Coordinates of C-alpha atoms in Angstrom, one line a residue:
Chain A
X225 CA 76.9 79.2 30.9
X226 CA 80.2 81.4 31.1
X227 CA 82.5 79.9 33.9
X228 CA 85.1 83.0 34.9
X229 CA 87.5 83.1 37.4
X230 CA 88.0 86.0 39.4
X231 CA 89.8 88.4 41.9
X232 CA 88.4 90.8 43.8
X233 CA 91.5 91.8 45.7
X234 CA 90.7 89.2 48.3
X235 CA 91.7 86.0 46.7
X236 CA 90.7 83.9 44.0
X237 CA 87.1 82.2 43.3
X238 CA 85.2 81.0 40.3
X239 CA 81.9 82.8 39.1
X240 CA 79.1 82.4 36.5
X241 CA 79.1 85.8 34.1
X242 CA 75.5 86.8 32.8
X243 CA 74.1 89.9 30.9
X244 CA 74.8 91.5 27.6
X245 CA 78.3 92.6 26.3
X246 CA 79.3 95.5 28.4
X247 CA 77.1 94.8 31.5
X248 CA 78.0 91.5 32.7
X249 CA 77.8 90.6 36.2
X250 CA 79.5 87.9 38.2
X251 CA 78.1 85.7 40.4
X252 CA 80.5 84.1 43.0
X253 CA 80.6 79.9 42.9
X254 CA 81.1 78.5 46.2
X255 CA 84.2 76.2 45.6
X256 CA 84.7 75.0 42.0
X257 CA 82.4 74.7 39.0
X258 CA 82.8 71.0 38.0
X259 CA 79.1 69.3 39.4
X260 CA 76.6 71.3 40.8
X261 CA 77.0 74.6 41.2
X262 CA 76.5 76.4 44.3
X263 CA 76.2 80.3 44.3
X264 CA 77.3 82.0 47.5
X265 CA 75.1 85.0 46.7
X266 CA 77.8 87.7 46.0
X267 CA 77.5 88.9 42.6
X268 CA 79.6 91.9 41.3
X269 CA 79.7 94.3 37.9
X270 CA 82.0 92.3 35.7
X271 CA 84.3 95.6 35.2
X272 CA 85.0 96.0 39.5
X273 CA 86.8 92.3 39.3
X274 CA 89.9 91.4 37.4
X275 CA 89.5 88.3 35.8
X276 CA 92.5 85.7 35.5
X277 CA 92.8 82.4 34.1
X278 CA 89.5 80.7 33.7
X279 CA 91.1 77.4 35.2
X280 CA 94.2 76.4 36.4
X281 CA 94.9 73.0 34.0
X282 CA 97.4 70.1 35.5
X283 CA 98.2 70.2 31.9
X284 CA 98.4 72.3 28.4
X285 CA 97.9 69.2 25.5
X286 CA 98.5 71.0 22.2
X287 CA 98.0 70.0 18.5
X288 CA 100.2 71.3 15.6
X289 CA 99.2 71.6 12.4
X290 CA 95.8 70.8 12.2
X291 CA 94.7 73.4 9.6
X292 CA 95.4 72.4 6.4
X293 CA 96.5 76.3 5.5
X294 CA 98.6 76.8 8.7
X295 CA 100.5 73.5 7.8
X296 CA 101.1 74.6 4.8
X297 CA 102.9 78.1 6.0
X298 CA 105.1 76.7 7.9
X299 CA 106.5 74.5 5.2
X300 CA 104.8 71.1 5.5
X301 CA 101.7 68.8 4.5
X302 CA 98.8 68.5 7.0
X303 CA 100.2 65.1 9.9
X304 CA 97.9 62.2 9.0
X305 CA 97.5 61.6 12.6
X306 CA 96.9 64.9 15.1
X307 CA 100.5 65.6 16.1
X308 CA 100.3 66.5 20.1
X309 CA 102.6 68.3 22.4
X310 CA 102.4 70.1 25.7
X311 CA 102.5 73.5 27.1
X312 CA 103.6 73.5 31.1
X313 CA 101.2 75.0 33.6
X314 CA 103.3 77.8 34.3
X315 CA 102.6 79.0 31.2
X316 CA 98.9 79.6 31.4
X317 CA 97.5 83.4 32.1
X318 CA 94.3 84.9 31.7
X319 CA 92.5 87.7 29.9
X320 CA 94.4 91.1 30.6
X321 CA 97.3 89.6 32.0
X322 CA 101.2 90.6 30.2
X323 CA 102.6 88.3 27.6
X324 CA 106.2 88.4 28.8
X325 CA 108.5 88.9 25.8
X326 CA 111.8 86.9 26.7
X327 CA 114.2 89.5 24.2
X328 CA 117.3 87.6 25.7
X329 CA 116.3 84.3 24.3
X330 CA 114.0 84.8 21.4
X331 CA 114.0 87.8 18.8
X332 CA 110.9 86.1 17.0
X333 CA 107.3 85.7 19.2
X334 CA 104.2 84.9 17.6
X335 CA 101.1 84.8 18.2
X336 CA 98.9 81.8 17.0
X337 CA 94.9 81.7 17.5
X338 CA 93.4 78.9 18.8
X339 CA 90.1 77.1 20.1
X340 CA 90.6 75.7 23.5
X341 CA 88.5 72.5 25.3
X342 CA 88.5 72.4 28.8
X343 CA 88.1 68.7 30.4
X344 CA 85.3 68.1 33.0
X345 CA 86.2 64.5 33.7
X346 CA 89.1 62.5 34.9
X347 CA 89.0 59.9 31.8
X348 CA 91.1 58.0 29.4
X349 CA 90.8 55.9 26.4
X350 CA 87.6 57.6 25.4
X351 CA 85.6 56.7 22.5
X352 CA 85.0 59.4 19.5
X353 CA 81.8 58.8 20.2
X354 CA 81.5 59.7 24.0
X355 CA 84.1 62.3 23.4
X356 CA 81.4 64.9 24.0
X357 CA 80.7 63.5 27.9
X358 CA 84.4 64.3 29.2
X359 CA 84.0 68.2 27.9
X360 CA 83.1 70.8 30.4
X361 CA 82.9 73.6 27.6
X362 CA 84.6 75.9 25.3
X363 CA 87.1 79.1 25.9
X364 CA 89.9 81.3 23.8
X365 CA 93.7 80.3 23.4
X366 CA 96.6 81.7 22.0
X367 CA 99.6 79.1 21.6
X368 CA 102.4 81.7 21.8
X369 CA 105.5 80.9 19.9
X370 CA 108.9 81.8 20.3
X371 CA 109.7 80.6 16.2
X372 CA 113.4 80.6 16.2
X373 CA 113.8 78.6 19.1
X374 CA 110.9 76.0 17.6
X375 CA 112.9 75.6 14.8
X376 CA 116.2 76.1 16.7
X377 CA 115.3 73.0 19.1
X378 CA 113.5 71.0 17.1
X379 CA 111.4 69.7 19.8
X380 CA 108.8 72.4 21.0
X381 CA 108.9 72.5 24.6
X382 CA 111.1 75.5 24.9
X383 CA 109.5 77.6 22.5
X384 CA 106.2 77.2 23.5
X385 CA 106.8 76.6 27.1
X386 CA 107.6 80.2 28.8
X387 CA 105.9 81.6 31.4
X388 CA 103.0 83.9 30.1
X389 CA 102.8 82.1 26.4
X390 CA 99.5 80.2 26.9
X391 CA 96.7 82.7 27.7
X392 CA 93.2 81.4 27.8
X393 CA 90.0 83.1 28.3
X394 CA 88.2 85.0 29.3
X395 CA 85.8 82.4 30.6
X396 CA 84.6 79.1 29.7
X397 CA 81.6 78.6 27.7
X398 CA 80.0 75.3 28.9
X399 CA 76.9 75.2 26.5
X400 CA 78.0 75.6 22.8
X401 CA 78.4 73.5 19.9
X402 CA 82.2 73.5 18.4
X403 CA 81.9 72.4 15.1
X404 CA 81.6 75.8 13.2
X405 CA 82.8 79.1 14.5
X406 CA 84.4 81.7 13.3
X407 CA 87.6 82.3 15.1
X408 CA 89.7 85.6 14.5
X409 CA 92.9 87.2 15.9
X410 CA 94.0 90.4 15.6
X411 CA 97.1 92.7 16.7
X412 CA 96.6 96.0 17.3
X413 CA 92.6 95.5 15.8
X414 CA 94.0 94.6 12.6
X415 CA 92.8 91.2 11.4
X416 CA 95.7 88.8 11.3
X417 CA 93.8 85.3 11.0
X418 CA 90.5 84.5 10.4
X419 CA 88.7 80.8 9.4
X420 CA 86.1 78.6 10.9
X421 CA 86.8 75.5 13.2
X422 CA 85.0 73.6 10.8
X423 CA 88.3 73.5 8.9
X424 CA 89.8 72.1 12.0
X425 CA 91.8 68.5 10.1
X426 CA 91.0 66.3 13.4
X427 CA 87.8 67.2 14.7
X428 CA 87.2 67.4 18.6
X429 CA 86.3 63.7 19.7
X430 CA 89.0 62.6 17.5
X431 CA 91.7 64.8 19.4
X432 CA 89.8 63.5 22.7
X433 CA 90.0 59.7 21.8
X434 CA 93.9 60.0 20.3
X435 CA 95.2 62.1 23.7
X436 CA 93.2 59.6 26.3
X437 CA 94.9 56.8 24.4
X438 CA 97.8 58.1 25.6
X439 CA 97.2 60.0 28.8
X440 CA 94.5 60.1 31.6
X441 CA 93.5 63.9 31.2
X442 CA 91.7 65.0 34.8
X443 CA 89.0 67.9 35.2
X444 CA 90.8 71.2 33.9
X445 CA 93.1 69.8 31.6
X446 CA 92.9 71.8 28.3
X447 CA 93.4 71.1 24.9
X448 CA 94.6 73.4 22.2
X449 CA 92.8 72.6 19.4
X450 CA 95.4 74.3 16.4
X451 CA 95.9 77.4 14.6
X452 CA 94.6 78.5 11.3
X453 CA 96.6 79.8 9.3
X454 CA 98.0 83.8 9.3
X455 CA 100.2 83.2 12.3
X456 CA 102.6 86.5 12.8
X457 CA 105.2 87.7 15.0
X458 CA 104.4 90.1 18.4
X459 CA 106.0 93.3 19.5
X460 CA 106.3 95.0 22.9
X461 CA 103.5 97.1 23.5
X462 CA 101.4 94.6 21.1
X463 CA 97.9 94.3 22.0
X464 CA 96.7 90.3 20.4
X465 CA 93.0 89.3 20.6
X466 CA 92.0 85.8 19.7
X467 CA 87.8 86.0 19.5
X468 CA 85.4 83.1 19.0
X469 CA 82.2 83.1 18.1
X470 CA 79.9 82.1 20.8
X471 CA 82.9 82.4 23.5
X472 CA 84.4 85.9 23.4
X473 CA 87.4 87.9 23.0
X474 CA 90.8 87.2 25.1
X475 CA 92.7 90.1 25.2
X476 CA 96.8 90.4 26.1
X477 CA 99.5 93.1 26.0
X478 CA 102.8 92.1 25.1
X479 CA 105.3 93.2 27.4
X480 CA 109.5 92.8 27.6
X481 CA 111.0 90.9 30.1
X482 CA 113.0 93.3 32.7
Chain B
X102 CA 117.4 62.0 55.0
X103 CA 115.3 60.0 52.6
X104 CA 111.9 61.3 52.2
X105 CA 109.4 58.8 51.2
X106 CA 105.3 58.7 49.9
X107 CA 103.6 55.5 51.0
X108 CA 100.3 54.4 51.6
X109 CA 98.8 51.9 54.9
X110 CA 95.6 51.7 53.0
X111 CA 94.4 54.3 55.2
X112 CA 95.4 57.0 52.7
X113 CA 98.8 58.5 51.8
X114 CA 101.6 60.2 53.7
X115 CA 105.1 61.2 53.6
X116 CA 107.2 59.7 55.5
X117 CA 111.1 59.9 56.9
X118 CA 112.6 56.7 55.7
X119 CA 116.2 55.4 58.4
X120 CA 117.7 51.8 59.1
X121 CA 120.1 49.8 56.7
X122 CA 118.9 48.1 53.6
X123 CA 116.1 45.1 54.6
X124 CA 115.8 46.7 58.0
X125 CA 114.0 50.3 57.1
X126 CA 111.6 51.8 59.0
X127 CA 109.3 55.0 58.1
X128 CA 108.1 57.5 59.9
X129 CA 105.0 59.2 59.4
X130 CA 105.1 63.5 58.6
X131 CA 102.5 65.6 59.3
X132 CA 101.8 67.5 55.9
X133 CA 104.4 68.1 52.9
X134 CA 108.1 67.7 53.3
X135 CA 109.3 71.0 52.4
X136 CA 110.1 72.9 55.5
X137 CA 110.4 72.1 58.8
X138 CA 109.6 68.6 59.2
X139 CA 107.1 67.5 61.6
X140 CA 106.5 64.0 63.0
X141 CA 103.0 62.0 63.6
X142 CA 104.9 59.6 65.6
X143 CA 103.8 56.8 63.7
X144 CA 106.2 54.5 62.5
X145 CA 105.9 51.4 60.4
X146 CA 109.0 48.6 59.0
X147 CA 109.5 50.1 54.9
X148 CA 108.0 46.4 54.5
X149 CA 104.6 46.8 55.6
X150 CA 103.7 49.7 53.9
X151 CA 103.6 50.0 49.9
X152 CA 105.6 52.9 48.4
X153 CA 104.1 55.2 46.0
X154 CA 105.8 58.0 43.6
X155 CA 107.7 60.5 46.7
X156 CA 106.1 63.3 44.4
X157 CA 103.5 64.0 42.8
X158 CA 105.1 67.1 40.7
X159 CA 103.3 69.7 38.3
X160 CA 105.2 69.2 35.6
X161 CA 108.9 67.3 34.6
X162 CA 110.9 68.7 32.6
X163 CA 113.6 66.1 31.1
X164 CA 116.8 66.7 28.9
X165 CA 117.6 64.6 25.8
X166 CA 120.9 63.4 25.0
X167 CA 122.7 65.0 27.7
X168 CA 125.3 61.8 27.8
X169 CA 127.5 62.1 24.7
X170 CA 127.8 58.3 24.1
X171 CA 124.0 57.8 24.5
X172 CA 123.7 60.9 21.8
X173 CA 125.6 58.7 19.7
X174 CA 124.0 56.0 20.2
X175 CA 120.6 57.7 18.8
X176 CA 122.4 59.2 15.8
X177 CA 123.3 62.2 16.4
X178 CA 125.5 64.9 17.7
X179 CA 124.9 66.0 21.3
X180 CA 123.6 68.9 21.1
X181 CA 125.3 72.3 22.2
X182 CA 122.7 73.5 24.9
X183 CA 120.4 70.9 26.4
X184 CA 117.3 69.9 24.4
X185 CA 114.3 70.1 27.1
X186 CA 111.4 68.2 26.8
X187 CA 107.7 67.6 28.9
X188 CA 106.7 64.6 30.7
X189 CA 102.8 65.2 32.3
X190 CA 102.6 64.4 35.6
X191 CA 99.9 62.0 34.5
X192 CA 102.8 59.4 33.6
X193 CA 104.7 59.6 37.2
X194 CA 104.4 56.3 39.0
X195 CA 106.2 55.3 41.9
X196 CA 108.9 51.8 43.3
X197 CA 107.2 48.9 42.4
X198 CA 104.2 50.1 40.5
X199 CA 104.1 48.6 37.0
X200 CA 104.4 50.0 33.3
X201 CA 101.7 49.5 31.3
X202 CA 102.7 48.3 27.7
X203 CA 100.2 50.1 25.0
X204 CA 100.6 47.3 22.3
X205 CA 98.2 48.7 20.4
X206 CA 100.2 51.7 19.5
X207 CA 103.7 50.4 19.9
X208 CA 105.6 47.8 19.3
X209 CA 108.8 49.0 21.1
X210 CA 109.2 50.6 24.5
X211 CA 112.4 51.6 25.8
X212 CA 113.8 52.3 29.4
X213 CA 116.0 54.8 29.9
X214 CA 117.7 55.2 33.4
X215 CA 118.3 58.3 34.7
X216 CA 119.0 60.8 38.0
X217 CA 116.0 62.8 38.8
X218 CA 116.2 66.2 40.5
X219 CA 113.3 67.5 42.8
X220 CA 112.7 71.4 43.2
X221 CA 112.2 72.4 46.8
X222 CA 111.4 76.2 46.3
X223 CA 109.5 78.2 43.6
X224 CA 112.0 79.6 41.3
X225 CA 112.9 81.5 38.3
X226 CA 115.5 83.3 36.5
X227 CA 117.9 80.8 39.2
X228 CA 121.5 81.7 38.2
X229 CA 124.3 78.5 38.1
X230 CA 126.0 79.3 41.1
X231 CA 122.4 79.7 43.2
X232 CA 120.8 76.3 41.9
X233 CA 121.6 74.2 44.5
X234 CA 119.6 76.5 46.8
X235 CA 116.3 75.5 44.8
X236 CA 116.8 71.9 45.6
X237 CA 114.9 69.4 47.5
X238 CA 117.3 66.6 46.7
X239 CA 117.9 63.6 43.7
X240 CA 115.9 60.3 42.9
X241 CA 115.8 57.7 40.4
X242 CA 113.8 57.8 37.3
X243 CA 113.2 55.9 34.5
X244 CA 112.0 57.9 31.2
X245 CA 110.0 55.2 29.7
X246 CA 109.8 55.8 25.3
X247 CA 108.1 54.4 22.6
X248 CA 110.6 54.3 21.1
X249 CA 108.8 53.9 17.6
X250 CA 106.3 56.8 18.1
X251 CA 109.4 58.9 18.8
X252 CA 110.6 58.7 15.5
X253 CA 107.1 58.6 14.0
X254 CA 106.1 61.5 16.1
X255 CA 108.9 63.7 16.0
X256 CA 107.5 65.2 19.0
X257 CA 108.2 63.3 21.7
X258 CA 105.2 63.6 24.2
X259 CA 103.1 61.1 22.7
X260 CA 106.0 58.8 23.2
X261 CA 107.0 59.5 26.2
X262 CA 103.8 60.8 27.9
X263 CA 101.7 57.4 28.2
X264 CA 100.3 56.4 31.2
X265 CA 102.9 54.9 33.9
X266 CA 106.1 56.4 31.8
X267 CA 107.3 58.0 34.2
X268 CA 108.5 56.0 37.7
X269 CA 110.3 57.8 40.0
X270 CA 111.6 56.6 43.5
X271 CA 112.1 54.6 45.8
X272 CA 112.0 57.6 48.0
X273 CA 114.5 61.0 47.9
X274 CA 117.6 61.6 49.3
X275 CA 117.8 65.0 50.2
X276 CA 122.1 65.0 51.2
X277 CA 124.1 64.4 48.8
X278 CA 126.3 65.2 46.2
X279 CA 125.4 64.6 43.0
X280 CA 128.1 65.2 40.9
X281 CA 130.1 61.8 40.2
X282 CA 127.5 58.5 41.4
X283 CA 127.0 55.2 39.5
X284 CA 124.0 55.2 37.7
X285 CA 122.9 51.3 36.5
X286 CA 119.7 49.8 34.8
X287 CA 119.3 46.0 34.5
X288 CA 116.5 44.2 33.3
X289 CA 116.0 40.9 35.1
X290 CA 118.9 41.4 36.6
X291 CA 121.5 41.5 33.7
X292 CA 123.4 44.9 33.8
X293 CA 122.1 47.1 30.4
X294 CA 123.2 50.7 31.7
X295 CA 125.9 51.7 33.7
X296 CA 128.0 55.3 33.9
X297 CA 128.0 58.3 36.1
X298 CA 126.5 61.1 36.8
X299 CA 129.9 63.1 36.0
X300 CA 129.5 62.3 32.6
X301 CA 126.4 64.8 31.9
X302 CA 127.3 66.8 29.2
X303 CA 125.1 69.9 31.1
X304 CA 125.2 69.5 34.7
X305 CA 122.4 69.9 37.2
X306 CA 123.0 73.6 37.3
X307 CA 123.4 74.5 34.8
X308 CA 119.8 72.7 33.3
X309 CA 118.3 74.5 36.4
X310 CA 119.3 77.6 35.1
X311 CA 118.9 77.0 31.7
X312 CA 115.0 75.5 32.6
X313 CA 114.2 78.6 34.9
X314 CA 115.4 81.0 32.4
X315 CA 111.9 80.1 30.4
X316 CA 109.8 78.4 33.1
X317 CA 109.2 79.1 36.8
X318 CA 110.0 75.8 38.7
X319 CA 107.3 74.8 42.1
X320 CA 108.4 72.8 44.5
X321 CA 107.9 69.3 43.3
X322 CA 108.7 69.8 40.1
X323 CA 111.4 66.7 39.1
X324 CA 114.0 67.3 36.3
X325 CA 115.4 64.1 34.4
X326 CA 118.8 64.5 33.6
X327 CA 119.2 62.8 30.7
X328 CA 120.0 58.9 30.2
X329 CA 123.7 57.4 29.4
X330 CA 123.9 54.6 26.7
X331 CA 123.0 51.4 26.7
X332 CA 118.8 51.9 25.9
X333 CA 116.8 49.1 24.9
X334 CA 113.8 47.2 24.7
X335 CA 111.0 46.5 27.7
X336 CA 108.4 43.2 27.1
X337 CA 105.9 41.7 29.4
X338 CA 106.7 40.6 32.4
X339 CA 110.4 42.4 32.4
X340 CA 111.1 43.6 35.7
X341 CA 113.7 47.5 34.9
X342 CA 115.5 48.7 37.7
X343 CA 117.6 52.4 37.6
X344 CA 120.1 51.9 40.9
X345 CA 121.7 55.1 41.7
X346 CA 125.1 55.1 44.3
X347 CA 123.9 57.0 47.4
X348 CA 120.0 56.9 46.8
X349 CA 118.8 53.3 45.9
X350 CA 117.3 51.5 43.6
X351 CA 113.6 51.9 42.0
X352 CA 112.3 48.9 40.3
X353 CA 109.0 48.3 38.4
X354 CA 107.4 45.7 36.6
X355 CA 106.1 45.6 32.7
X356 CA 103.1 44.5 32.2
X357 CA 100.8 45.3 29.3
X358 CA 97.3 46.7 28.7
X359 CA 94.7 44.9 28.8

């Protein structure tokens, strides 16, 4: 099932998205998608609604370097353990929404393609093994960078933490299995990363167990899975796509900040 | 005033909390504090009624070494523009709530006193000589650390993100300058911590305008300050409290996990 949210000028609901590639239709949920699902019997062609964020997430838990290649690019060896960090909540936006260029601050954005896995269950300390019961399903990310304040700061929160740098979507695919698709992003339709999330160093329940270790994560919470390698800078005007396989394509426009 | 969250066991409220020290009362609001205020009329002694966190914010964003001789004290040079980092909001605990110990990932937790600054309005882009407009008022915090993972890390949100790392109270005090108070931690009552607030390197200014020139701020949202020197060591059993001049004094017990 492909969770969406949606606006249809008069507010802000979750919907179920159904039919083939170019003639989807949205059914309005009544409330929010977590449990049974209730339809409240409006449904609408996909293209009259503009779709934002397909959740609003408490919190944005990211892991770095956990492609062997992408660890490699930026000048280190694969972490033996995942190596987490967050992304605020102001940063998340949805399919078709502006990336927000902050010129002021950074002179160096970048894109970096990523799988995201949105959390159905408030739960912590949870075994590799029963990982798979506290996942609600599957959607796009792109863990935008500003790189010279990264390496400027040291610690990542700045960098990755502006408004607009976390877009995910453009729904959430609740029935798929994770363990080998082909993720891709491109800039402008030319193909600037491309791998499989089998090559993904700490595998999903393992990323699951090691954060609820640490933190209660609560229905929403996402978790950036990493980037493969073939990360790149953005300009204005820059149209990014991060498509998986199974999922979709999320789509942004890079704009400056006034 | 001193704005309060406590529960009767009959849910939780916010509450107005007035008398002198061993003598409060609180009394009951209708809804959130931001705004006009509006009483229920109920009133209970502050003894009666068990505090919880004051807020429950989206995010806190915390500064690092934003006291010279506690930059010292770590190694290093403080650093020219603050260093921001995330806390989730899953670590915020309130007065008298305990700090759960994870033993079986660290074998060194710190406290780390510090003021607290909560955001009363939605904001971005806030210039220095505006921030005082966006906010709500000042409370005490303790930015709990592994201090081990830290270093192991690099990152710091594993560290500093665990359950319960994050107490904040007793309650907020919404008048009152912040600009030179006595901020103290002891640990069963021996003195560990103690400057003032007019030693922060950055004030609370200019971190508001320097956070909110890359995130937008909701109210709620708490900034830590930054600690002074004199960090150490937590164990079982220790009771930590941060005691800041004008606001009070928010005290918690350790305690580890089972």
């Amino acid at each position: 099932m492909r969770i969406a949210r949606f606006s249809t000028g008069e507010g802000v609901a979750f919907g179920v998205v159904e039919g083939a590639q170019g003639e989807e239709f949205i059914s309005r949920i009544d409330g929010h998608p977590f449990g049974a699902i209730q339809f409240t019997g409006e449904r609408y062609p996909l293209q009259e609604v503009r779709l934002v964020a397909p959740m609003l997430p408490s919190k944005v838990i990211a892991v770095g370097r956990n492609y062997a290649a992408h660890a490699r690019e930026m000048g280190g060896e694969p972490p033996a353990e995942p190596l987490i960090f967050g992304k605020p909540s102001t940063s998340v936006i949805g399919h078709g929404e502006a990336i927000v260029y902050p010129h002021k601050l950074s002179e160096r954005v970048d894109f970096e393609g990523e799988l995201a896995v949105v959390i159905g269950r408030l739960c912590r300390e949870v075994p590799v093994e029963r990982a798979h019961e506290v996942i609600f399903g599957y959607t796009c990310a792109n863990d935008v960078t500003a790189r010279d304040l990264q390496r400027k700061d040291g610690q990542w929160t700045r960098a990755k933490g502006f408004d607009t740098f976390c877009p995910i979507g453009p729904w959430i695919q609740t029935e798929l299995d994770p363990a080998d698709l082909a993720i891709t992003t491109t800039v402008n339709g030319d193909l600037k990363q491309s791998a499989r999330t089998s090559q993904l160093l700490h595998d999903i329940p393992k990323l699951i167990a090691y954060i609820t270790d640490v933190m209660t994560l609560i229905p929403g919470d996402v978790i950036l899975t990493g980037t493969p390698e073939g990360v790149g800078p953005l300009e204005d005007g820059d149209e990014v796509s991060v498509g998986i396989e199974g999922i979709g394509t999320l789509t942004n426009r890079v704009v400056p900040r006034d």
